[in-house]
Amino acid sequence: MHLAIRIIEDEHRSLAAVLSALGEAVAEVRAGRLPGDDAVLEAMVCYIRDFPERLHHPKEDQHLFRLLRRRAPELVPVIEELEAEHRRGGELLRSLQEAVAGCAAGRGSVESLSAAVATYAEFEWAHMRREEEILLPGASRVLTEGDWAELDAAFGMQADPLSGVEAGPELRERFRRITALAPAPIGVGTARGEPEGRGGEGALPRGARTRTQVGIVGAGPAGLFLAHLLRRQGIESVVIESRTRQAIESTVRAGVLEQGTVDLLDELGLGARMHRQGAEHHGVELRFDGRGFRLALSELTGRSIMLYAQNEVMSDLAGAWTQAGGELRFEAEALGVAGMEGPRPVIRFRQGGRDEELACDYVAGCDGYHGVCRAALPRSRREFFRVHPFAWFGILAEVPRLSPELIYALHERGFALASTRSERLQRLYVQCDPHDRVEDWSDDRIWSELHARLSTRDGFGFADGPIVQKDVIGMRSFMVEPMQHGRLFLAGDAAHIVPPTGAKGLNLAVADVFVLSRALAERYATGSEERLARYSETCLRRAWNAQRFSWRMTTLLHRFADHDEFQRRLQLADLEEVARSRAAALSLAENYVGLPFPD
Ligand code: DHB
């Protein structure tokens, strides 16, 4: 990459960082945690005046725009717009300076300061984006080696201290002032890179920050599938994960893959072990009132499911990713994401005791319900939450398969599910109290509940054996709307959690990142953000349906403490309808095998 382009992009990133820090500082003033006359506000505005307005824009006007006018007449209208924006930026900056001075002197309100910051930041972000997305690619196409030599010399002469290029003493001093004044966690201060400690130069050294096209927070199903899908499209990504690799590959989760998920693993060339070790199933059994009914998935829908544990999928994805040289940082705790409204969002994380930053074009929040990404959505987001009055007690047992296909059973003692991991290892669940702990369930109690709940009028039986793992699985439903904000896109459990009945969690995460990868591919190939803009809407439609289906499976098959006999009869009648009516069976089957991934 030419030095001039690198410097322009670095200077944009620095301006974006100071603008986002200024926004955070003003939020601190609003919250009463920072005085309105704090010197850091003035220092930041002075930085913006000195760098972009006095140094960055004039360099662009005098060198880049002049050469481009000569070489690419088709870009002249864009260049004229950008020049006009430089002038308009100067005016907006003056309003910003007045707002800061007014607030410091107790004349103006913090609301008008906040509005001036937002207006200026939005304006600058849109401007930088236009330059990076239209002008710089155009320049790479048309400028000659001689032009680049002139530009590299002009841009390299004196640059921005935040971007790490050597700066003049006056400019370095300005940066020093911001870093010295800004309290944590405003971001340009110590939390961003401890500039005061680094050789006393005050500038962030190169290499302290990394950058990528798509920063992915979280190496669960959503994050790792996304990394692979993006690579298939030639898009680079880095994955940040707080847990160890071992934790990811050994956590026991559900084990049902929809056909769409299976097909995607195959397309990525990662399906070989799944086909060897997994088991394809063409039906499941619903057992109630002491009788079994087979829901003939394949006959009804033409599709099947694959029994293959989520942790095995994780192991296949992580192994292939790192083997192919993909960057996956384990034990890297995401601290937050910032700058989502601008052109250069960043992920802040701590690894090996050091705070680091990853600068990205886009951020994928695949960090689960407790992750940091959802917190970066505006407060105006809507969240929907339900906790169910029961949980599942899950075991792994070394016994032969109980039955050739999964059994979902409703019994007056509660729900039970017999699933499988291999010929010799079975995954079994019983409905339990949400407050139960693993110690509350002895092996005898588990087996006796399983025998009772799976029993049939014609004497179904199976062998007990050693239990090698026990866990309690909570039942929650959660949704957030929208699933995106600026350049941040949530996927998987960060955006939605469904109760486990029907095993939709992983499959839903895969559908999200399938949509996201296509939208990002379109963005990088054509510049169009049309699909990205529709991401949340597209995913939410499918996610709400999965929520509805999981809710239906849950209410159909569990024992509710507050149900009376009337409600129990209705529940049985509902199950009878699935057994009797092809239409009802088809509706359940089509959702169970999974709807097609959205376009
Ligand atoms: C499994 C989990 C589920 O939630 C389900 O509905 C079916 C199977 C499993 O762990 O195998």
XYZ file of C-alpha atoms and ligand atoms in Angstrom:
610
model
C 0.000 0.000 0.000
C 1.275 3.490 -0.811
C 2.514 5.523 2.144
C 0.106 8.354 1.338
C -2.941 6.063 1.495
C -1.745 4.513 4.701
C -1.282 7.933 6.258
C -4.705 9.130 5.122
C -6.336 6.033 6.577
C -4.335 6.305 9.788
C -5.263 9.950 10.162
C -8.915 9.082 9.598
C -8.653 6.441 12.275
C -7.080 8.931 14.674
C -9.792 11.479 14.026
C -12.447 8.788 14.506
C -10.802 7.818 17.808
C -10.737 11.396 19.092
C -14.323 11.988 17.939
C -15.513 8.887 19.715
C -13.518 9.848 22.823
C -15.049 13.337 22.660
C -18.525 11.781 22.458
C -17.738 9.660 25.496
C -16.334 12.663 27.377
C -19.522 14.638 26.697
C -21.572 11.663 27.910
C -19.486 11.778 31.112
C -20.285 15.496 31.456
C -23.994 14.744 30.988
C -23.791 12.062 33.656
C -22.138 14.548 36.027
C -18.892 12.574 36.193
C -16.766 15.117 34.348
C -16.954 18.895 34.838
C -18.200 20.870 31.809
C -15.067 23.011 31.893
C -12.652 20.090 31.968
C -9.565 20.867 29.929
C -9.765 17.579 28.060
C -12.739 18.847 26.026
C -10.812 21.831 24.787
C -7.734 19.729 24.087
C -9.744 17.370 21.933
C -11.323 20.159 19.931
C -7.880 21.729 19.460
C -6.607 18.391 18.208
C -9.404 18.250 15.647
C -8.613 21.799 14.575
C -4.870 21.188 14.301
C -4.856 17.866 12.534
C -7.777 17.316 10.211
C -8.523 20.969 9.597
C -5.050 22.421 9.393
C -3.003 19.499 8.196
C -5.000 16.586 6.814
C -7.556 18.369 4.645
C -5.097 20.908 3.148
C -2.810 18.026 2.116
C -5.708 16.335 0.392
C -6.852 19.553 -1.298
C -3.411 20.590 -2.508
C -1.983 17.274 -3.595
C -4.393 14.365 -3.863
C -7.372 16.222 -5.291
C -5.206 18.237 -7.703
C -3.572 15.139 -9.169
C -6.830 13.235 -9.322
C -8.608 16.035 -11.199
C -5.921 15.706 -13.833
C -5.955 11.918 -14.115
C -9.625 11.054 -13.582
C -12.117 13.618 -14.923
C -14.941 11.235 -13.977
C -14.049 11.772 -10.323
C -14.307 15.581 -10.536
C -17.906 15.758 -9.228
C -16.932 13.647 -6.189
C -13.811 15.745 -5.604
C -15.886 18.925 -5.717
C -18.278 17.503 -3.153
C -15.383 16.516 -0.902
C -13.809 19.979 -1.218
C -17.139 21.546 -0.319
C -17.307 19.204 2.678
C -13.869 20.362 3.817
C -15.206 23.923 3.873
C -18.430 22.878 5.607
C -16.354 20.887 8.122
C -14.537 24.107 9.023
C -17.866 25.812 9.766
C -19.126 22.918 11.864
C -15.862 22.878 13.763
C -16.323 26.547 14.668
C -19.803 25.734 16.062
C -18.241 22.902 18.021
C -15.547 25.186 19.442
C -18.215 27.687 20.480
C -20.269 24.953 22.148
C -17.227 23.752 24.114
C -16.292 27.301 25.126
C -19.943 28.030 26.077
C -20.174 24.937 28.227
C -16.845 25.690 29.910
C -17.949 29.245 30.711
C -21.305 28.051 32.022
C -23.112 29.879 29.188
C -24.230 26.977 26.975
C -26.000 23.776 27.890
C -24.469 20.331 27.789
C -27.329 19.340 25.443
C -26.196 21.835 22.825
C -22.602 20.641 23.265
C -23.745 17.073 22.812
C -25.692 18.024 19.670
C -22.702 19.909 18.223
C -20.423 16.912 18.825
C -22.936 14.510 17.247
C -23.423 16.743 14.196
C -19.713 17.190 13.643
C -18.924 13.509 14.200
C -21.647 12.261 11.865
C -20.564 14.708 9.218
C -16.883 13.742 9.451
C -17.601 10.040 9.514
C -19.695 10.240 6.352
C -16.979 12.328 4.719
C -14.154 9.930 5.632
C -16.204 7.008 4.456
C -16.772 8.622 1.070
C -13.058 9.270 0.713
C -12.079 5.737 1.681
C -14.723 4.000 -0.341
C -14.791 6.059 -3.510
C -11.765 8.297 -3.782
C -8.915 6.119 -2.560
C -9.873 3.105 -4.701
C -10.151 5.537 -7.638
C -6.704 6.934 -6.867
C -5.202 3.442 -6.721
C -6.573 2.830 -10.200
C -5.490 5.975 -12.017
C -2.480 7.642 -10.391
C 0.980 7.060 -11.852
C 4.143 6.095 -9.985
C 5.294 9.714 -10.333
C 2.058 10.938 -8.744
C 2.501 8.540 -5.843
C 6.061 9.702 -5.283
C 4.788 13.279 -4.965
C 1.947 12.248 -2.676
C 4.090 10.004 -0.487
C 6.568 12.828 -0.023
C 3.867 15.401 0.745
C 1.911 13.194 3.150
C 4.973 11.715 4.797
C 6.471 15.081 5.704
C 4.538 15.679 8.836
C 1.829 13.526 10.182
C -0.496 12.784 13.005
C 0.971 11.662 16.318
C -1.963 9.385 17.078
C -1.251 7.345 13.977
C 2.297 6.744 15.043
C 4.072 8.618 12.263
C 6.697 11.042 13.518
C 5.119 14.403 14.250
C 6.365 17.905 14.871
C 6.886 18.996 18.487
C 3.805 21.221 18.638
C 1.514 18.459 17.406
C 3.076 15.904 19.687
C 2.418 18.222 22.576
C -1.262 18.450 21.661
C -1.577 14.679 21.711
C 0.292 14.498 25.006
C -2.237 16.884 26.462
C -5.213 14.740 25.498
C -3.676 11.555 26.798
C -2.622 13.216 30.008
C -6.035 14.747 30.591
C -8.503 12.131 29.433
C -9.656 9.945 32.292
C -10.289 6.240 31.764
C -12.329 4.893 30.090
C -12.573 7.749 27.612
C -10.210 5.803 25.528
C -7.447 7.939 24.116
C -5.915 7.896 27.557
C -4.038 5.136 29.237
C -6.574 2.421 28.406
C -5.858 2.888 24.716
C -2.192 2.161 24.722
C -0.370 3.781 27.628
C 1.421 6.292 25.440
C 3.186 7.966 28.348
C 4.983 4.755 29.209
C 6.291 4.050 25.754
C 9.694 5.641 25.520
C 8.276 9.013 26.503
C 7.583 9.885 22.874
C 3.869 10.323 23.365
C 3.067 8.585 20.083
C 1.552 5.130 19.759
C 4.158 2.902 18.144
C 3.191 1.076 14.974
C 2.271 -2.511 15.596
C 0.577 -1.726 18.914
C -2.744 -1.959 17.124
C -3.795 -4.422 14.512
C -6.499 -4.095 11.907
C -8.650 -6.365 9.824
C -11.694 -6.195 7.591
C -14.136 -7.924 9.929
C -13.426 -8.193 13.651
C -15.312 -11.121 15.179
C -15.927 -11.151 18.917
C -16.500 -14.718 20.079
C -15.415 -18.110 18.736
C -18.688 -19.974 19.246
C -20.702 -21.363 16.332
C -21.620 -17.897 15.008
C -18.070 -16.515 15.141
C -16.278 -19.509 13.673
C -18.816 -20.193 10.934
C -18.627 -16.520 10.000
C -14.833 -16.539 9.837
C -14.927 -19.483 7.414
C -17.770 -18.072 5.318
C -15.934 -14.769 4.970
C -12.687 -16.410 4.016
C -14.513 -18.285 1.272
C -15.426 -14.849 -0.128
C -11.883 -13.545 0.198
C -12.703 -11.357 3.218
C -10.189 -11.244 6.053
C -11.230 -11.535 9.695
C -9.726 -11.920 13.153
C -11.550 -13.790 15.934
C -11.230 -12.730 19.580
C -12.287 -15.277 22.211
C -12.123 -15.022 25.999
C -12.168 -18.766 26.698
C -9.468 -21.342 26.060
C -9.587 -23.538 23.008
C -10.057 -26.546 25.233
C -13.122 -24.992 26.897
C -14.746 -24.352 23.527
C -14.110 -27.811 22.237
C -15.258 -29.615 25.359
C -18.383 -27.719 26.468
C -21.321 -30.094 26.065
C -24.196 -28.542 24.130
C -26.943 -29.712 21.822
C -26.282 -32.084 18.984
C -28.873 -31.633 16.238
C -27.778 -30.031 12.958
C -30.397 -28.913 10.485
C -29.796 -29.914 6.901
C -28.914 -26.321 5.992
C -26.134 -26.369 8.606
C -24.896 -29.749 7.325
C -24.881 -28.472 3.733
C -22.925 -25.390 4.759
C -20.284 -27.455 6.559
C -19.976 -29.553 3.404
C -19.660 -26.469 1.194
C -16.875 -25.204 3.438
C -15.112 -28.545 2.995
C -15.455 -29.252 6.719
C -18.043 -32.033 6.752
C -15.864 -35.144 6.511
C -15.667 -36.022 10.222
C -19.347 -35.172 10.715
C -20.318 -37.652 8.001
C -18.007 -40.298 9.499
C -18.983 -39.895 13.140
C -22.426 -38.289 13.067
C -25.716 -40.058 12.388
C -28.297 -38.921 9.866
C -31.858 -39.268 11.170
C -35.033 -39.229 9.078
C -37.576 -39.036 11.862
C -38.105 -38.386 15.577
C -40.543 -39.935 18.010
C -43.077 -37.983 20.047
C -44.108 -40.117 23.027
C -47.161 -39.236 25.139
C -49.942 -41.043 26.934
C -47.728 -44.162 26.964
C -47.588 -44.393 23.147
C -45.055 -43.375 20.530
C -45.772 -41.453 17.341
C -43.107 -41.153 14.636
C -42.795 -37.724 13.047
C -41.527 -38.786 9.622
C -39.269 -35.832 8.910
C -37.876 -36.912 5.554
C -41.127 -38.278 4.171
C -42.903 -35.069 5.082
C -40.234 -32.543 4.124
C -37.623 -34.265 1.963
C -35.005 -33.156 4.491
C -33.216 -34.842 7.372
C -31.212 -33.928 10.475
C -27.702 -34.867 11.592
C -26.832 -35.926 15.132
C -23.367 -34.492 15.700
C -22.395 -32.651 18.879
C -21.843 -28.895 18.853
C -18.459 -29.239 20.544
C -17.328 -31.508 17.686
C -18.459 -28.881 15.193
C -16.452 -26.313 17.164
C -13.413 -28.508 17.113
C -13.658 -28.998 13.311
C -14.120 -25.275 12.677
C -11.383 -24.061 15.032
C -8.911 -26.684 13.822
C -9.426 -25.858 10.146
C -9.282 -22.129 10.821
C -5.987 -22.129 12.656
C -4.483 -24.755 10.368
C -5.114 -22.489 7.404
C -3.342 -19.631 9.197
C -6.513 -17.851 10.380
C -6.061 -15.571 13.376
C -7.948 -16.764 16.446
C -6.917 -15.200 19.728
C -7.919 -17.396 22.639
C -7.978 -16.058 26.203
C -8.429 -12.568 24.786
C -11.130 -10.874 26.793
C -13.152 -8.320 24.844
C -13.451 -5.156 26.950
C -15.706 -3.241 24.612
C -16.325 -2.063 21.097
C -16.276 1.582 20.032
C -16.782 3.846 17.052
C -19.605 1.794 15.534
C -21.140 4.858 13.900
C -17.912 5.759 12.171
C -15.763 4.272 9.433
C -13.231 2.585 11.732
C -14.806 0.690 14.588
C -12.458 -0.864 17.115
C -12.579 -3.854 19.436
C -10.722 -3.366 22.690
C -9.494 -6.470 24.391
C -7.052 -7.687 27.015
C -4.719 -10.565 26.360
C -1.793 -11.754 28.429
C -2.245 -8.766 30.779
C -1.998 -6.226 27.915
C -4.736 -4.002 26.564
C -4.933 -4.123 22.790
C -7.097 -2.811 19.996
C -8.254 -4.297 16.763
C -9.341 -1.740 14.162
C -11.910 -3.097 11.713
C -14.201 -2.142 8.876
C -17.046 -4.076 10.519
C -17.563 -5.841 13.840
C -19.515 -9.080 14.278
C -20.800 -9.469 17.844
C -20.825 -13.255 18.278
C -20.032 -13.079 21.981
C -23.186 -14.550 23.442
C -25.742 -13.238 25.852
C -23.188 -12.044 28.419
C -20.835 -10.491 25.853
C -19.885 -6.835 25.457
C -21.253 -6.286 21.947
C -24.946 -6.059 22.700
C -24.176 -3.268 25.177
C -22.935 -1.185 22.225
C -26.418 -1.048 20.712
C -28.222 2.223 21.461
C -30.411 2.371 24.530
C -33.408 2.646 22.249
C -33.052 -1.079 21.413
C -35.878 -3.396 22.498
C -35.218 -6.526 24.481
C -37.685 -9.342 25.106
C -37.145 -11.837 27.881
C -38.934 -14.904 29.300
C -37.691 -17.335 31.934
C -39.481 -20.685 31.962
C -40.517 -22.274 35.259
C -38.411 -25.398 34.719
C -34.966 -26.515 33.526
C -33.400 -29.645 32.013
C -31.134 -32.016 33.828
C -28.754 -33.396 31.186
C -26.445 -36.407 31.306
C -23.991 -38.238 29.102
C -24.261 -41.958 29.775
C -22.177 -44.867 28.512
C -25.057 -47.057 27.404
C -26.235 -48.375 24.019
C -28.740 -46.312 22.009
C -32.177 -46.421 23.614
C -33.897 -46.276 20.227
C -32.851 -45.734 16.585
C -34.308 -42.186 16.612
C -34.656 -39.379 19.196
C -37.530 -39.649 21.650
C -39.294 -36.520 22.971
C -41.570 -37.671 25.781
C -44.326 -36.006 27.789
C -45.181 -37.842 31.002
C -47.105 -36.774 34.070
C -43.773 -36.620 35.920
C -42.467 -34.219 33.268
C -40.567 -34.097 29.994
C -37.768 -36.485 28.961
C -35.570 -36.605 25.874
C -33.374 -39.446 24.642
C -30.733 -38.253 22.197
C -27.450 -39.758 21.129
C -23.764 -39.014 20.572
C -22.600 -42.414 19.329
C -23.493 -46.111 19.508
C -22.094 -46.215 23.041
C -22.633 -42.675 24.389
C -26.116 -41.235 24.893
C -27.297 -37.720 25.727
C -30.393 -37.861 27.935
C -32.451 -35.128 29.577
C -35.258 -34.871 32.124
C -37.298 -31.808 33.048
C -36.267 -30.566 36.500
C -36.712 -27.625 38.834
C -34.758 -24.544 37.694
C -33.148 -24.313 41.143
C -31.847 -27.882 41.104
C -28.107 -28.409 41.358
C -26.085 -31.271 39.928
C -25.670 -32.714 43.476
C -29.455 -32.990 43.856
C -29.607 -35.752 41.261
C -28.080 -39.106 42.205
C -27.548 -41.634 39.416
C -30.414 -43.738 40.812
C -32.799 -40.811 40.782
C -31.853 -39.964 37.185
C -32.334 -43.506 35.907
C -35.593 -44.019 37.736
C -37.024 -40.776 36.301
C -35.859 -41.695 32.815
C -37.413 -45.160 33.052
C -40.708 -43.734 34.313
C -40.974 -40.914 31.810
C -39.953 -42.939 28.767
C -42.142 -45.917 29.664
C -44.843 -47.079 27.258
C -47.950 -49.210 27.522
C -46.143 -51.969 25.647
C -43.233 -52.092 28.082
C -40.375 -50.059 26.576
C -37.159 -50.777 28.466
C -33.457 -49.965 28.281
C -30.221 -50.615 30.159
C -28.684 -48.265 32.779
C -24.974 -47.629 32.836
C -22.254 -45.253 33.995
C -23.092 -41.537 33.871
C -20.006 -39.577 32.789
C -21.357 -36.027 32.843
C -24.210 -34.109 34.470
C -25.403 -30.551 33.961
C -28.426 -28.294 34.485
C -29.611 -26.368 31.432
C -31.694 -23.237 31.973
C -34.711 -22.440 29.815
C -34.761 -18.854 28.617
C -36.171 -16.982 25.696
C -34.499 -13.741 24.694
C -34.577 -11.431 21.683
C -33.068 -8.046 20.925
C -34.266 -5.672 18.221
C -32.578 -4.485 16.114
C -29.586 -6.807 15.742
C -27.350 -4.118 14.244
C -26.078 -0.618 14.835
C -23.786 1.250 12.458
C -20.993 -1.154 11.676
C -21.835 -3.621 14.444
C -23.844 -6.774 13.669
C -24.946 -9.206 16.372
C -25.283 -12.904 15.609
C -26.221 -16.022 17.572
C -26.825 -15.905 21.324
C -25.752 -12.260 21.527
C -29.011 -11.473 19.735
C -31.379 -14.289 20.653
C -31.706 -17.287 22.938
C -34.324 -19.980 22.457
C -35.253 -22.701 24.953
C -33.447 -25.949 24.061
C -36.500 -28.008 22.994
C -35.912 -28.588 19.284
C -32.187 -27.681 19.409
C -32.462 -24.502 17.368
C -29.680 -22.434 19.043
C -26.681 -23.399 16.915
C -28.707 -23.581 13.712
C -30.094 -20.112 14.265
C -26.596 -18.738 14.795
C -25.488 -20.329 11.530
C -28.426 -18.781 9.664
C -27.499 -15.316 11.043
C -23.905 -15.483 9.892
C -24.894 -16.931 6.547
C -26.957 -13.774 5.967
C -24.174 -11.573 7.339
C -21.475 -13.157 5.196
C -23.530 -12.632 2.046
C -24.219 -9.022 2.955
C -20.527 -8.344 3.652
C -19.510 -10.096 0.446
C -21.868 -7.864 -1.510
C -20.526 -4.795 0.289
C -16.912 -5.617 -0.509
C -17.644 -6.664 -4.086
C -19.906 -3.809 -5.135
C -19.757 -1.149 -2.432
C -23.489 -1.583 -1.805
C -24.656 -1.701 1.804
C -28.187 -2.592 0.833
C -28.050 -6.159 2.179
C -26.182 -5.065 5.289
C -28.890 -2.488 5.988
C -31.497 -5.291 5.874
C -29.480 -7.707 8.041
C -31.451 -7.312 11.236
C -34.823 -7.414 9.534
C -33.889 -10.548 7.572
C -32.519 -12.409 10.591
C -35.226 -11.352 13.014
C -37.979 -12.779 10.841
C -36.326 -16.211 10.948
C -35.301 -15.879 14.608
C -38.822 -15.006 15.766
C -40.114 -18.060 13.933
C -37.497 -20.249 15.638
C -38.489 -18.643 18.935
C -42.125 -19.471 18.200
C -41.279 -23.068 17.261
C -39.086 -23.632 20.346
C -41.834 -22.137 22.480
C -44.390 -24.464 20.898
C -42.217 -27.569 21.373
C -41.610 -26.501 24.978
C -45.251 -25.915 25.838
C -46.344 -29.025 23.964
C -44.013 -31.357 25.841
C -43.449 -30.047 29.386
C -45.402 -30.436 32.564
C -46.485 -27.045 33.961
C -46.977 -26.924 37.728
C -49.854 -24.465 37.393
C -51.763 -26.422 34.738
C -55.068 -27.943 35.802
C -56.645 -31.058 34.274
C -58.384 -28.980 31.601
C -55.069 -27.613 30.353
C -53.472 -31.062 30.447
C -56.273 -32.459 28.281
C -55.712 -29.606 25.805
C -51.998 -30.371 25.701
C -52.725 -34.035 24.869
C -55.272 -33.011 22.243
C -52.624 -30.809 20.651
C -50.205 -33.759 20.489
C -52.977 -36.033 19.160
C -53.512 -33.580 16.329
C -49.871 -33.881 15.269
C -50.284 -37.675 15.290
C -53.556 -37.537 13.339
C -53.226 -34.663 10.906
C -50.658 -34.596 8.141
C -50.945 -30.802 8.021
C -50.124 -30.462 11.737
C -47.282 -32.997 11.418
C -45.889 -31.204 8.384
C -45.876 -27.859 10.150
C -43.913 -29.318 13.070
C -41.572 -31.325 10.815
C -40.780 -28.460 8.486
C -39.713 -26.295 11.421
C -37.837 -29.131 13.091
C -35.645 -29.833 10.046
C -35.191 -26.069 9.644
C -36.495 -23.465 7.238
C -34.203 -22.546 4.335
C -31.594 -19.897 5.121
C -32.998 -16.499 4.203
C -31.870 -14.758 1.050
C -30.336 -32.557 21.804
C -30.673 -31.376 22.410
C -31.894 -30.813 22.195
O -32.239 -29.665 22.760
C -32.810 -31.426 21.364
O -34.023 -30.853 21.180
C -32.477 -32.607 20.752
C -31.228 -33.165 20.980
C -28.989 -33.147 22.045
O -28.258 -32.636 22.896
O -28.651 -34.122 21.384
